[in-house]
């Protein structure tokens, strides 16, 4: 695939989230929500996730390996994972054909990548914001080297960074895990 440049590269995970959500909806009718930066959720339970790992950022064009996982089948989860995870079958109460989910992913992921490559960042940001109600007004916490920080989400900026209002002002998060408080 054609390499992405800096500003567009920062939106790759969000674009993948839009694609995974759309694929799930096309394959099953379920309309999950997106949680910054890389989770696909039903309520507060994770249905799917995206991982982007970059290499070669010091050279000419970085390489990014993008992976996604969708929980299709019901599975017995131990402990707190059972509370934090869900599956398409658990949510729909019926069997879901994995091949259909994969087929939709193989359509949607390249479509969103192409949209990003063509510089359609506004379209991706708009779709992501519409699918991510918790990105504005949700109480969250995250861990830093200085300890746990807390605030209220205030949306995402044009580069995909999460904005969080704290007593000290608005902070801009570009990576990491944010938990609902």
Short mmCIF file of C-alpha atoms in Angstrom, two decimals:
data_model
loop_
_atom_site.label_atom_id
_atom_site.label_comp_id
_atom_site.label_asym_id
_atom_site.label_seq_id
_atom_site.Cartn_x
_atom_site.Cartn_y
_atom_site.Cartn_z
CA UNK A 1 0.00 0.00 0.00
CA UNK A 2 1.09 3.55 -0.59
CA UNK A 3 2.75 5.14 2.45
CA UNK A 4 0.97 7.82 4.46
CA UNK A 5 2.62 11.06 5.54
CA UNK A 6 2.77 12.44 9.10
CA UNK A 7 -0.60 14.14 9.62
CA UNK A 8 -2.51 11.39 7.85
CA UNK A 9 -0.52 8.64 9.55
CA UNK A 10 -1.76 9.86 12.93
CA UNK A 11 -5.34 9.12 11.81
CA UNK A 12 -4.71 5.53 10.70
CA UNK A 13 -6.04 3.91 13.89
CA UNK A 14 -9.17 6.08 13.85
CA UNK A 15 -9.76 5.24 10.17
CA UNK A 16 -9.38 1.55 10.98
CA UNK A 17 -11.90 1.95 13.81
CA UNK A 18 -14.41 3.47 11.40
CA UNK A 19 -13.80 0.58 8.98
CA UNK A 20 -14.12 -2.15 11.62
CA UNK A 21 -17.30 -0.61 13.00
CA UNK A 22 -18.80 -0.32 9.51
CA UNK A 23 -17.83 -3.93 8.70
CA UNK A 24 -19.46 -5.19 11.89
CA UNK A 25 -22.62 -3.24 11.10
CA UNK A 26 -22.71 -4.52 7.51
CA UNK A 27 -22.13 -8.12 8.58
CA UNK A 28 -24.46 -8.23 11.57
CA UNK A 29 -26.69 -5.17 11.84
CA UNK A 30 -25.14 -4.32 15.21
CA UNK A 31 -24.03 -0.68 15.58
CA UNK A 32 -21.21 -0.60 18.13
CA UNK A 33 -19.52 2.59 19.32
CA UNK A 34 -15.89 3.63 19.05
CA UNK A 35 -13.71 4.42 22.07
CA UNK A 36 -10.50 6.37 21.66
CA UNK A 37 -8.07 5.36 20.36
CA UNK A 38 -8.60 1.78 19.19
CA UNK A 39 -11.59 0.01 20.72
CA UNK A 40 -14.96 -0.98 19.29
CA UNK A 41 -17.47 -1.21 22.11
CA UNK A 42 -20.99 -2.29 22.96
CA UNK A 43 -21.87 -0.39 26.10
CA UNK A 44 -18.73 -0.62 28.19
CA UNK A 45 -17.74 -4.02 26.81
CA UNK A 46 -15.07 -4.46 24.15
CA UNK A 47 -16.22 -6.15 20.95
CA UNK A 48 -13.16 -5.48 18.79
CA UNK A 49 -9.80 -3.79 18.90
CA UNK A 50 -7.24 -2.31 16.57
CA UNK A 51 -3.47 -2.30 16.98
CA UNK A 52 -1.10 -0.28 14.82
CA UNK A 53 2.62 -0.87 15.23
CA UNK A 54 5.06 1.34 13.37
CA UNK A 55 8.66 0.70 12.38
CA UNK A 56 11.23 2.70 10.42
CA UNK A 57 10.15 6.18 11.45
CA UNK A 58 13.74 7.45 11.17
CA UNK A 59 13.96 6.57 7.47
CA UNK A 60 12.14 7.64 4.34
CA UNK A 61 8.69 6.10 4.73
CA UNK A 62 7.55 4.40 7.91
CA UNK A 63 5.93 1.00 7.79
CA UNK A 64 2.84 0.38 9.87
CA UNK A 65 1.45 -3.05 10.59
CA UNK A 66 -2.25 -2.80 11.34
CA UNK A 67 -4.09 -5.59 13.07
CA UNK A 68 -7.65 -5.99 14.22
CA UNK A 69 -9.55 -8.57 16.19
CA UNK A 70 -13.30 -9.00 16.33
CA UNK A 71 -14.91 -11.19 18.98
CA UNK A 72 -17.41 -13.17 16.94
CA UNK A 73 -18.04 -16.32 18.99
CA UNK A 74 -19.16 -16.59 22.58
CA UNK A 75 -16.25 -17.59 24.77
CA UNK A 76 -15.91 -18.36 28.43
CA UNK A 77 -13.89 -15.55 29.96
CA UNK A 78 -12.48 -15.62 33.45
CA UNK A 79 -12.69 -12.86 36.04
CA UNK A 80 -12.95 -9.26 34.98
CA UNK A 81 -12.50 -10.10 31.29
CA UNK A 82 -16.06 -11.46 31.25
CA UNK A 83 -17.25 -8.05 32.45
CA UNK A 84 -15.10 -6.09 29.97
CA UNK A 85 -15.52 -8.20 26.79
CA UNK A 86 -18.41 -9.24 24.59
CA UNK A 87 -18.96 -10.93 21.22
CA UNK A 88 -21.23 -10.53 18.22
CA UNK A 89 -23.02 -13.75 19.12
CA UNK A 90 -23.54 -12.65 22.74
CA UNK A 91 -24.95 -9.30 21.63
CA UNK A 92 -27.15 -10.65 18.86
CA UNK A 93 -28.28 -13.88 20.53
CA UNK A 94 -27.62 -15.86 17.37
CA UNK A 95 -24.81 -17.47 15.42
CA UNK A 96 -22.72 -15.16 13.24
CA UNK A 97 -20.76 -16.41 10.25
CA UNK A 98 -17.11 -15.41 10.65
CA UNK A 99 -16.56 -15.44 6.89
CA UNK A 100 -19.14 -12.70 6.41
CA UNK A 101 -17.42 -10.54 9.03
CA UNK A 102 -14.05 -11.13 7.38
CA UNK A 103 -15.46 -10.35 3.94
CA UNK A 104 -16.80 -7.01 5.17
CA UNK A 105 -13.50 -6.19 6.89
CA UNK A 106 -11.65 -6.89 3.64
CA UNK A 107 -13.92 -4.36 1.90
CA UNK A 108 -14.06 -1.65 4.55
CA UNK A 109 -10.40 -1.52 5.66
CA UNK A 110 -9.00 -0.78 2.17
CA UNK A 111 -11.82 1.71 1.53
CA UNK A 112 -10.99 3.73 4.66
CA UNK A 113 -7.26 3.48 3.97
CA UNK A 114 -7.86 4.82 0.48
CA UNK A 115 -9.99 7.65 1.86
CA UNK A 116 -7.15 8.55 4.23
CA UNK A 117 -4.54 8.28 1.47
CA UNK A 118 -6.59 10.67 -0.67
CA UNK A 119 -6.51 13.24 2.14
CA UNK A 120 -10.14 12.86 3.20
CA UNK A 121 -9.28 13.31 6.88
CA UNK A 122 -12.41 15.40 7.50
CA UNK A 123 -14.63 12.52 6.36
CA UNK A 124 -12.83 10.09 8.66
CA UNK A 125 -12.92 12.46 11.63
CA UNK A 126 -16.63 13.13 11.08
CA UNK A 127 -17.46 9.41 10.88
CA UNK A 128 -15.34 8.67 13.95
CA UNK A 129 -16.93 11.47 16.00
CA UNK A 130 -20.44 10.29 15.08
CA UNK A 131 -19.58 6.76 16.22
CA UNK A 132 -17.85 7.82 19.46
CA UNK A 133 -20.25 9.57 21.84
CA UNK A 134 -17.92 8.93 24.79
CA UNK A 135 -15.28 11.15 23.18
CA UNK A 136 -17.08 14.19 24.60
CA UNK A 137 -18.42 14.56 28.12
CA UNK A 138 -17.25 11.26 29.63
CA UNK A 139 -15.33 11.04 32.89
CA UNK A 140 -12.04 9.25 32.19
CA UNK A 141 -8.73 8.41 33.78
CA UNK A 142 -5.33 7.47 32.40
CA UNK A 143 -1.97 6.57 33.84
CA UNK A 144 1.16 8.67 33.35
CA UNK A 145 4.65 8.47 34.81
CA UNK A 146 3.38 10.84 37.52
CA UNK A 147 0.39 8.65 38.42
CA UNK A 148 -3.29 8.45 37.52
CA UNK A 149 -4.84 11.54 35.92
CA UNK A 150 -8.56 12.27 35.65
CA UNK A 151 -10.68 14.52 33.50
CA UNK A 152 -13.64 14.85 31.16
CA UNK A 153 -13.36 14.11 27.44
CA UNK A 154 -13.78 17.11 25.15
CA UNK A 155 -13.61 15.48 21.71
CA UNK A 156 -10.71 14.86 19.35
CA UNK A 157 -8.66 17.38 17.44
CA UNK A 158 -7.82 17.35 13.73
CA UNK A 159 -4.88 14.98 14.27
CA UNK A 160 -6.99 12.46 16.20
CA UNK A 161 -5.63 13.34 19.65
CA UNK A 162 -8.12 13.03 22.51
CA UNK A 163 -8.82 16.29 24.32
CA UNK A 164 -9.45 15.98 28.06
CA UNK A 165 -10.48 18.81 30.37
CA UNK A 166 -8.72 18.66 33.74
CA UNK A 167 -8.51 21.16 36.61
CA UNK A 168 -5.16 22.28 35.14
CA UNK A 169 -6.63 22.91 31.66
CA UNK A 170 -7.20 20.89 28.50
CA UNK A 171 -4.74 18.08 27.92
CA UNK A 172 -4.06 16.51 24.53
CA UNK A 173 -3.54 12.73 24.59
CA UNK A 174 -1.88 11.19 21.53
CA UNK A 175 -1.39 7.62 22.76
CA UNK A 176 -2.22 5.35 25.64
CA UNK A 177 -5.23 3.75 27.23
CA UNK A 178 -8.05 5.83 28.62
CA UNK A 179 -10.44 4.19 31.09
CA UNK A 180 -13.92 5.32 32.00
CA UNK A 181 -13.90 6.66 35.56
#
